[in-house]
XYZ file of N, CA and C in Angstrom:
690
model
N 98.346 110.393 92.497
C 99.211 110.776 91.812
C 100.452 111.939 92.724
N 101.774 112.316 92.236
C 102.610 112.996 92.774
C 102.790 114.138 92.241
N 102.611 114.943 93.233
C 103.129 116.501 93.024
C 104.520 117.610 93.143
N 104.864 117.956 92.329
C 106.385 118.695 92.262
C 106.425 118.871 94.010
N 107.632 118.395 93.821
C 108.196 118.917 95.105
C 107.693 118.247 96.455
N 107.131 116.970 95.967
C 106.466 116.451 97.061
C 107.216 115.354 97.524
N 107.314 115.485 99.348
C 108.368 114.760 100.023
C 107.517 114.316 100.684
N 106.135 113.470 101.091
C 106.209 112.657 101.839
C 105.307 111.905 100.718
N 104.828 110.076 100.610
C 104.355 109.345 100.259
C 102.578 109.892 99.423
N 102.480 109.215 98.117
C 101.323 109.088 97.168
C 99.797 109.654 98.712
N 99.054 109.887 97.935
C 97.579 109.954 98.967
C 97.495 108.396 98.037
N 97.337 107.667 99.698
C 96.434 105.916 99.480
C 95.201 105.778 98.575
N 94.961 105.212 97.296
C 93.893 104.704 97.691
C 93.730 103.280 97.099
N 94.317 102.367 98.428
C 93.660 100.842 98.742
C 93.748 100.876 100.259
N 92.704 100.419 100.821
C 93.724 99.808 102.603
C 94.539 99.605 102.549
N 95.435 98.383 101.566
C 96.841 98.484 102.001
C 97.519 99.539 102.247
N 98.028 100.789 101.300
C 98.323 101.654 100.789
C 98.263 102.364 102.010
N 96.998 102.494 102.876
C 96.845 103.482 104.111
C 97.477 102.629 105.241
N 97.619 101.393 105.122
C 98.106 100.579 106.244
C 99.914 100.594 106.139
N 100.042 100.941 105.276
C 101.772 101.263 104.543
C 101.789 102.512 105.641
N 100.707 103.765 105.133
C 101.457 104.889 105.678
C 101.431 105.273 107.068
N 100.336 104.402 107.670
C 100.765 104.382 108.949
C 101.589 103.869 109.461
N 102.197 102.640 108.859
C 103.784 102.258 109.236
C 104.909 102.718 109.218
N 104.533 103.731 108.104
C 105.507 104.625 107.457
C 105.523 105.335 109.033
N 104.783 106.126 108.967
C 104.712 106.716 110.062
C 105.309 106.953 111.744
N 104.750 104.947 112.122
C 105.593 104.800 113.442
C 106.481 104.018 113.564
N 106.951 103.931 111.869
C 108.865 103.623 112.168
C 109.147 104.949 112.171
N 108.848 106.288 111.530
C 109.497 106.761 111.602
C 109.783 107.740 112.508
N 108.709 107.859 113.778
C 108.550 108.226 114.963
C 109.550 107.579 116.150
N 110.047 106.391 115.781
C 110.396 105.237 116.145
C 112.020 105.234 116.703
N 111.673 106.057 114.752
C 114.085 106.220 114.524
C 113.972 107.583 115.035
N 113.275 108.427 115.084
C 113.227 110.064 115.213
C 113.704 109.981 116.944
N 112.811 109.356 117.708
C 112.842 109.417 119.149
C 114.491 107.993 119.178
N 114.915 107.077 118.511
C 116.273 107.478 118.632
C 116.980 107.488 118.292
N 117.300 108.444 117.839
C 117.960 109.271 117.720
C 117.875 110.636 118.271
N 116.678 111.091 118.808
C 116.960 112.174 120.112
C 117.621 111.249 121.195
N 117.205 110.356 121.389
C 118.112 109.794 122.491
C 119.477 109.643 122.589
N 119.874 108.896 121.241
C 121.616 108.633 121.067
C 122.092 109.705 120.547
N 121.877 111.366 120.574
C 122.147 112.336 120.542
C 122.104 112.904 121.506
N 121.209 113.124 122.591
C 121.101 113.189 123.991
C 122.560 112.315 124.783
N 122.492 110.854 124.565
C 123.777 110.694 125.144
C 125.347 110.775 125.053
N 125.402 111.218 123.478
C 126.733 111.897 123.166
C 127.180 113.337 123.622
N 125.849 114.011 123.916
C 125.581 115.225 124.825
C 126.840 115.160 126.197
N 125.754 114.081 126.782
C 126.073 113.901 128.568
C 127.697 113.256 128.592
N 128.096 112.231 127.628
C 129.538 111.942 127.605
C 129.833 112.741 127.427
N 129.875 113.113 126.247
C 130.966 114.856 126.194
C 131.506 115.729 127.357
N 129.758 115.731 127.593
C 130.213 116.957 129.731
C 130.866 116.194 130.527
N 132.406 116.546 131.109
C 132.773 116.661 132.129
C 131.540 115.809 133.076
N 130.257 116.461 133.041
C 129.512 116.775 134.273
C 129.084 115.312 134.366
N 128.678 114.685 133.333
C 128.098 113.289 133.139
C 128.588 111.841 133.576
N 130.571 112.169 132.952
C 131.265 111.920 131.972
C 132.154 111.296 133.696
N 130.918 110.154 134.619
C 131.878 109.233 135.530
C 131.699 107.695 135.261
N 131.685 107.067 136.774
C 131.896 105.534 136.954
C 130.409 104.975 136.523
N 129.564 105.788 137.239
C 128.309 105.165 136.995
C 128.155 105.315 135.339
N 128.357 106.198 134.611
C 127.972 105.797 133.102
C 128.730 104.711 132.500
N 130.013 105.157 132.885
C 131.553 104.240 131.616
C 130.694 102.742 132.130
N 130.630 102.557 133.361
C 130.755 101.514 134.084
C 129.729 100.779 134.925
N 128.073 100.342 134.533
C 127.252 100.232 135.034
C 126.229 99.091 134.138
N 126.007 97.817 135.464
C 125.793 96.972 135.016
C 123.972 96.974 134.673
N 123.382 98.176 135.394
C 122.022 98.295 134.928
C 121.876 99.135 133.294
N 122.480 99.631 133.214
C 123.007 100.495 131.852
C 122.752 99.459 131.019
N 123.806 98.490 130.889
C 123.812 97.567 129.652
C 122.726 96.805 129.825
N 122.227 96.098 130.988
C 120.540 96.079 130.817
C 119.992 96.501 130.047
N 119.954 97.883 130.468
C 118.861 98.419 129.776
C 119.202 98.721 127.933
N 120.665 98.760 127.860
C 120.791 99.245 126.130
C 121.021 97.579 125.632
N 120.346 96.612 125.815
C 120.490 95.611 125.048
C 119.012 94.821 124.989
N 118.324 95.535 126.252
C 116.969 94.945 126.275
C 115.801 95.953 125.366
N 116.204 97.250 125.017
C 115.722 98.262 124.530
C 115.552 98.025 123.253
N 116.869 97.944 122.697
C 117.004 97.644 120.964
C 115.988 96.378 120.312
N 115.560 95.576 121.353
C 115.365 93.990 121.410
C 113.170 94.817 121.531
N 112.788 95.042 122.396
C 111.879 96.042 122.790
C 111.656 97.241 121.247
N 112.191 97.878 120.761
C 112.006 98.505 119.639
C 111.972 97.224 118.214
N 112.868 96.771 118.440
C 112.347 95.623 116.935
C 111.022 94.939 116.867
N 110.590 94.770 118.121
C 109.463 93.786 118.137
C 108.460 94.963 117.979
N 108.371 96.330 118.078
C 107.444 96.610 118.289
C 107.627 97.317 116.644
N 108.498 97.257 115.689
C 108.755 97.207 114.373
C 108.118 96.297 113.653
N 108.200 95.066 114.006
C 108.074 94.232 113.511
C 106.702 92.949 113.914
N 105.904 93.615 114.643
C 104.338 93.304 114.805
C 103.685 93.514 113.642
N 103.274 95.102 113.793
C 102.090 95.742 112.414
C 103.564 95.176 111.435
N 104.723 95.325 110.903
C 105.280 94.965 110.113
C 104.462 93.322 109.064
N 104.444 92.892 110.045
C 103.718 91.131 109.618
C 102.372 91.203 109.315
N 101.884 92.225 110.418
C 100.357 91.889 109.716
C 100.204 92.778 108.384
N 101.066 93.480 108.261
C 100.283 94.444 106.572
C 101.275 93.163 105.789
N 101.831 92.421 105.615
C 102.606 91.423 104.885
C 101.082 90.122 104.547
N 101.047 89.989 105.417
C 99.979 88.838 105.867
C 98.843 89.672 105.227
N 97.885 90.705 105.589
C 97.299 91.101 104.855
C 97.404 91.513 103.641
N 98.695 91.615 103.020
C 98.972 92.012 101.520
C 99.198 90.416 100.467
N 99.045 89.806 101.568
C 99.164 88.164 101.190
C 97.549 87.711 101.136
N 96.672 87.813 101.506
C 95.375 87.705 101.758
C 94.483 87.840 100.050
N 94.086 86.843 99.768
C 93.112 87.294 98.106
C 91.939 86.164 98.651
N 90.866 86.988 99.274
C 90.173 86.178 99.812
C 88.206 86.609 98.257
N 88.106 85.895 97.476
C 87.490 85.515 96.608
C 87.309 87.097 95.797
N 88.108 87.155 94.841
C 88.644 88.207 93.800
C 87.080 87.976 93.154
N 86.519 89.474 92.746
C 85.612 89.945 91.976
C 86.131 89.817 90.042
N 87.387 90.026 90.375
C 88.036 90.245 88.785
C 89.326 89.104 88.973
N 89.763 88.686 88.028
C 91.251 88.468 87.553
C 91.732 89.155 86.596
N 92.665 90.024 86.725
C 93.756 90.184 85.415
C 94.393 89.455 85.110
N 95.407 89.214 84.512
C 96.513 88.993 83.844
C 97.892 89.910 83.197
N 98.693 90.832 84.335
C 99.681 91.335 83.371
C 101.074 91.052 82.859
N 100.981 90.648 81.779
C 102.259 90.478 80.862
C 103.683 91.238 80.614
N 104.365 91.371 80.818
C 105.434 92.502 80.742
C 106.647 91.898 79.704
N 106.326 92.951 78.739
C 107.315 92.945 77.443
C 108.385 94.009 77.327
N 109.387 94.050 76.521
C 109.818 95.251 75.947
C 109.410 95.682 75.015
N 108.727 97.129 75.458
C 108.986 97.527 76.123
C 107.117 98.127 76.328
N 106.228 97.407 76.790
C 104.964 97.677 77.277
C 104.687 96.488 77.627
N 103.051 96.538 78.702
C 102.204 95.842 79.479
C 100.827 95.366 78.553
N 100.941 94.107 78.596
C 100.013 93.816 78.039
C 98.946 92.958 78.845
N 97.779 93.164 78.924
C 96.108 92.644 79.914
C 95.662 91.575 79.557
N 95.033 90.633 80.648
C 94.180 89.790 80.016
C 93.334 89.983 80.913
N 91.597 89.568 80.788
C 90.919 89.819 81.643
C 90.139 88.435 81.744
N 90.861 87.326 83.365
C 91.111 85.687 82.628
C 89.578 86.316 83.462
N 88.130 86.644 83.629
C 86.752 85.967 83.255
C 86.357 86.413 82.355
N 86.627 86.808 81.504
C 86.276 87.068 79.714
C 86.783 86.431 79.014
N 86.311 85.929 77.888
C 87.333 85.295 76.951
C 88.059 85.561 75.967
N 87.393 86.553 75.610
C 88.461 87.169 74.476
C 88.806 88.762 75.070
N 88.838 89.402 76.088
C 89.053 90.567 76.952
C 90.581 90.905 77.265
N 91.596 91.344 76.070
C 92.994 91.161 75.932
C 93.272 92.552 75.498
N 94.142 92.784 75.909
C 95.039 94.100 74.801
C 96.259 94.759 75.380
N 97.168 95.038 74.091
C 97.808 95.827 74.691
C 98.260 97.309 75.176
N 99.078 97.800 76.501
C 99.512 99.212 76.883
C 100.218 99.799 76.677
N 100.077 100.685 75.037
C 101.570 101.444 75.023
C 101.971 103.000 75.653
N 102.962 103.084 75.633
C 102.871 104.927 76.283
C 102.617 105.431 75.008
N 101.491 106.375 75.551
C 101.248 107.567 74.575
C 102.365 108.180 74.328
N 103.938 108.182 73.059
C 104.830 109.922 72.635
C 103.971 111.059 73.008
N 105.151 112.055 74.062
C 104.792 112.641 74.026
C 104.298 113.815 72.777
N 104.526 113.903 71.455
C 103.943 115.102 70.200
C 102.412 114.469 70.690
N 101.954 113.451 71.553
C 100.478 113.034 70.783
C 99.666 113.107 72.001
N 100.602 114.127 73.204
C 99.809 113.988 74.297
C 98.496 114.826 73.821
N 97.152 114.771 74.168
C 96.576 115.630 74.941
C 97.004 116.679 76.455
N 96.078 117.968 76.044
C 96.502 118.978 77.516
C 95.968 118.211 78.481
N 96.558 118.380 79.538
C 96.116 118.233 80.750
C 96.954 116.166 81.240
N 97.328 115.264 80.269
C 97.261 114.423 80.309
C 99.835 114.583 80.870
N 99.914 113.518 81.419
C 100.950 113.180 82.065
C 102.114 112.242 80.869
N 103.191 113.703 80.753
C 104.360 113.339 79.684
C 104.920 111.881 80.762
N 105.061 110.929 79.682
C 105.596 109.044 80.443
C 104.678 108.209 81.340
N 103.683 108.754 81.524
C 102.856 108.139 82.070
C 101.909 107.487 81.258
N 101.188 108.277 80.381
C 99.591 108.450 80.117
C 100.224 106.576 78.892
N 98.753 105.984 78.960
C 99.053 104.703 77.607
C 97.410 104.916 77.136
N 97.767 104.063 75.874
C 96.459 104.348 75.006
C 95.346 103.706 75.316
N 96.061 102.807 76.357
C 94.402 101.476 77.264
C 95.121 101.104 78.132
N 94.181 101.697 78.970
C 94.063 101.315 80.441
C 93.798 100.247 81.556
N 94.267 100.372 82.102
C 93.644 99.147 83.216
C 92.645 99.553 83.859
N 91.174 99.343 83.491
C 90.028 98.856 83.883
C 89.383 98.394 85.241
N 89.328 98.979 86.595
C 88.718 97.696 86.989
C 87.885 98.638 87.970
N 87.086 97.498 88.247
C 85.262 98.174 89.213
C 86.019 98.802 90.670
N 85.783 99.899 90.729
C 85.777 100.035 92.234
C 85.598 99.725 93.661
N 86.094 99.643 94.337
C 85.677 98.852 96.046
C 85.098 96.942 95.484
N 86.159 96.603 94.615
C 86.142 95.459 94.153
C 87.182 94.544 94.802
N 87.453 92.912 94.889
C 88.771 92.959 94.865
C 88.956 92.149 93.863
N 90.119 92.902 94.059
C 90.748 92.516 92.098
C 91.731 91.535 92.672
N 92.755 90.882 91.443
C 93.582 90.345 91.563
C 94.410 90.366 90.212
N 95.811 90.295 90.938
C 96.385 90.323 89.437
C 97.462 89.549 89.402
N 97.325 88.698 88.685
C 98.482 87.782 88.214
C 99.808 88.262 87.475
N 100.927 88.980 87.768
C 101.830 88.738 87.084
C 103.144 87.895 86.293
N 103.528 88.208 84.999
C 104.504 87.957 84.726
C 104.921 88.583 83.227
N 106.339 87.753 82.837
C 106.642 88.693 82.179
C 106.992 87.566 80.570
N 107.056 87.737 79.116
C 107.271 87.196 78.335
C 108.554 87.339 77.759
N 109.826 88.343 78.464
C 111.162 88.385 77.897
C 112.442 88.798 79.062
N 111.903 89.303 79.872
C 113.134 90.140 80.581
C 112.067 90.012 82.237
N 112.867 90.175 82.982
C 112.436 90.886 84.070
C 111.925 92.350 84.242
N 110.379 92.183 84.771
C 109.754 93.568 85.190
C 109.345 94.130 86.282
N 108.811 94.585 86.097
C 108.138 94.817 88.237
C 106.926 95.722 87.147
N 105.677 95.317 87.965
C 104.559 96.407 88.476
C 104.524 96.517 89.015
N 104.470 98.068 89.197
C 104.341 99.021 90.458
C 103.210 100.187 90.580
N 102.570 100.126 90.953
C 101.483 101.304 91.385
C 101.680 101.752 92.910
N 102.384 102.749 92.949
C 102.654 103.665 94.235
C 101.241 103.714 95.386
N 100.213 103.934 94.521
C 98.620 104.785 94.541
C 98.236 103.002 95.601
N 98.258 102.461 95.076
C 97.873 101.127 95.460
C 98.442 100.209 96.801
N 99.290 100.824 96.548
C 100.740 99.641 97.126
C 101.173 98.844 96.508
N 101.612 98.453 95.330
C 101.635 97.309 94.800
C 102.850 97.451 94.596
N 103.874 96.403 94.187
C 105.075 96.468 93.295
C 105.537 94.986 93.432
N 104.961 94.551 92.865
C 105.494 93.015 92.626
C 106.292 92.529 90.829
N 106.827 91.908 91.243
C 108.162 91.520 89.306
C 107.856 90.153 88.856
N 107.764 91.069 87.571
C 107.635 90.406 86.859
C 108.451 88.896 85.728
N 108.439 88.149 86.372
C 109.666 87.301 85.897
C 109.170 85.905 85.156
N 109.949 86.388 83.639
C 109.078 85.449 83.056
C 109.809 83.688 83.759
N 108.792 82.595 82.905
C 107.991 81.855 83.544
C 107.225 81.597 84.636
N 107.583 82.605 85.132
C 106.654 82.352 86.887
C 105.732 83.580 87.006
N 104.458 83.110 87.602
C 103.321 83.855 87.940
C 103.348 84.019 89.204
N 103.754 85.606 89.294
C 103.470 85.878 90.777
C 101.616 86.680 90.930
N 101.214 86.808 91.981
C 99.726 87.368 92.549
C 100.197 88.340 93.344
N 99.133 89.277 92.999
C 99.076 90.593 93.938
C 97.401 91.026 94.111
N 96.839 91.312 95.247
C 95.655 92.253 95.168
C 95.274 93.176 95.230
N 94.410 93.890 95.757
C 93.839 95.007 95.700
C 92.913 95.753 95.510
N 91.904 96.168 96.559
C 91.083 97.414 96.351
C 91.199 98.774 96.224
N 90.598 99.284 95.236
C 90.640 101.130 95.264
C 89.324 101.473 95.972
N 89.958 102.151 97.215
C 89.062 102.951 97.452
C 87.934 103.727 96.808
N 88.466 104.283 96.117
C 87.898 105.498 95.694
C 87.879 105.214 94.220
N 87.080 106.156 92.914
C 87.465 106.176 91.640
C 88.688 107.180 91.589
N 89.284 106.930 89.860
C 90.331 107.675 89.801
C 91.250 106.646 89.066
N 92.573 107.879 88.513
C 93.598 106.849 87.499
C 94.608 107.088 88.085
N 95.492 106.117 88.656
C 96.387 105.647 88.969
C 97.703 105.135 88.543
N 98.516 105.861 88.616
C 99.618 105.810 87.511
C 101.241 104.970 88.284
N 101.299 103.810 87.317
C 103.325 103.556 88.432
C 103.607 103.567 86.860
N 105.166 103.077 87.110
C 105.887 102.006 86.094
C 106.706 101.306 86.353
N 107.828 100.624 85.340
C 108.161 99.051 85.702
C 108.963 99.746 86.384
N 108.765 98.885 87.618
C 110.428 99.579 88.726
C 111.870 98.234 88.733
N 111.473 98.032 87.297
C 113.257 96.782 87.420
C 113.539 97.599 85.774
N 115.033 97.371 86.272
C 115.684 98.124 84.960
C 116.078 97.106 83.819
N 115.165 96.976 83.486
C 114.678 95.933 81.806
C 115.021 96.074 80.809
N 115.341 97.117 80.590
C 116.233 97.269 78.958
C 116.422 98.853 79.007
N 117.031 99.359 77.752
C 116.812 100.664 77.623
C 115.849 101.758 77.185
N 114.543 101.124 77.310
C 113.829 101.720 76.789
C 112.653 101.239 78.475
N 113.906 101.099 79.527
C 112.716 100.493 80.487
C 112.228 102.044 81.505
N 112.312 102.918 81.101
C 110.972 104.035 81.483
C 110.025 104.542 80.546
N 109.812 103.842 79.253
C 109.062 104.176 78.646
C 107.296 102.573 78.812
N 107.364 102.381 79.806
C 106.398 101.477 80.107
C 105.364 101.716 81.288
N 104.550 102.477 81.189
C 103.807 103.042 82.264
C 102.869 102.516 82.210
N 102.350 102.213 83.599
C 101.057 101.130 84.588
C 100.249 102.582 83.803
N 98.390 102.305 84.123
C 98.059 103.559 84.434
C 96.462 102.480 84.620
N 96.045 102.495 85.723
C 95.077 101.970 86.083
C 93.480 102.910 86.550
N 92.751 102.534 86.290
C 91.663 103.154 86.083
C 90.726 102.717 86.927
N 90.104 102.859 87.710
C 89.014 102.360 89.020
C 88.131 103.202 88.623
N 86.444 102.529 88.001
C 85.361 103.284 87.901
C 84.067 101.954 88.816
N 82.928 103.422 88.483
C 81.707 102.637 89.045
C 81.264 100.862 88.546
N 80.942 99.918 89.538
C 80.919 98.908 88.966
C 80.078 98.440 86.948
N 79.106 99.919 86.853
C 78.531 100.033 86.070
C 79.058 101.236 84.505
N 79.922 101.249 84.746
C 80.597 101.872 84.046
C 82.010 100.495 83.548
N 82.596 99.846 84.403
C 83.613 98.758 83.695
C 82.531 98.125 82.983
N 81.298 97.518 83.994
C 80.535 96.902 82.520
C 80.276 97.559 81.050
N 79.723 98.569 81.016
C 79.844 99.293 79.388
C 80.971 98.858 78.980
N 82.824 99.495 79.467
C 83.813 99.479 78.853
C 83.754 98.047 78.326
N 83.691 97.496 79.679
C 83.802 95.861 79.013
C 82.839 95.204 77.955
N 81.622 95.481 77.327
C 80.959 95.302 76.708
C 81.763 95.916 75.572
N 82.062 97.319 75.398
C 82.696 98.097 74.289
C 84.201 97.361 73.824
N 84.362 96.653 74.882
C 86.215 96.554 74.190
C 85.677 95.219 73.315
N 84.856 93.861 74.173
C 84.739 92.715 73.599
C 83.884 93.080 72.485
N 83.259 94.021 72.227
C 82.559 94.394 70.651
C 83.805 94.757 69.629
N 84.911 95.465 70.302
C 85.725 95.474 69.462
C 86.306 94.365 68.968
N 86.628 93.282 70.285
C 87.656 92.576 69.503
C 87.047 91.174 68.979
């Protein structure tokens, strides 16, 4: 969960998000080095001491500043492609959940159970309990077992939505008539908050997402109680 005046990314709750944070730091360091080099060259060129024929007309320098950007792009592209393939991998998921976006709430269907489905609405501000987050709490949470591969099938019923949970490193569009999929593994128990990241209408900011990761035995107890209600 983000905190006031936070500058960096949220704490990672999945292996993919950990990789994304490492890649962010890696790319940021490259940008910092490029900015420093460019600033040094500008200062050197302004100075009459370094403004000479060797700097202004040099085949060697032209070769360097042609090859160097290509090397930098490779250094950024390789880890980026690796993470893209990791995000697309879905190896024998233990649980499949279908998330359907509506104006303006989410509904969840647990495909491995016959009658386990529910709608998830935002809790109005006046109904919040002490300690709950405004515009982020829902009446029913998407409960998943921790340390288990989870597959989420994402679609929409009316307009384009986007199912996004920053701590899990997931942001997937929910498109009517199309079934997108994403996968994640929660590395620790807890509640992870997200929101629809697509401008889907007047109440776009009032359809939050809450993913609650619990130990397997607690998930089994929760699923049993939900099936009894159904």
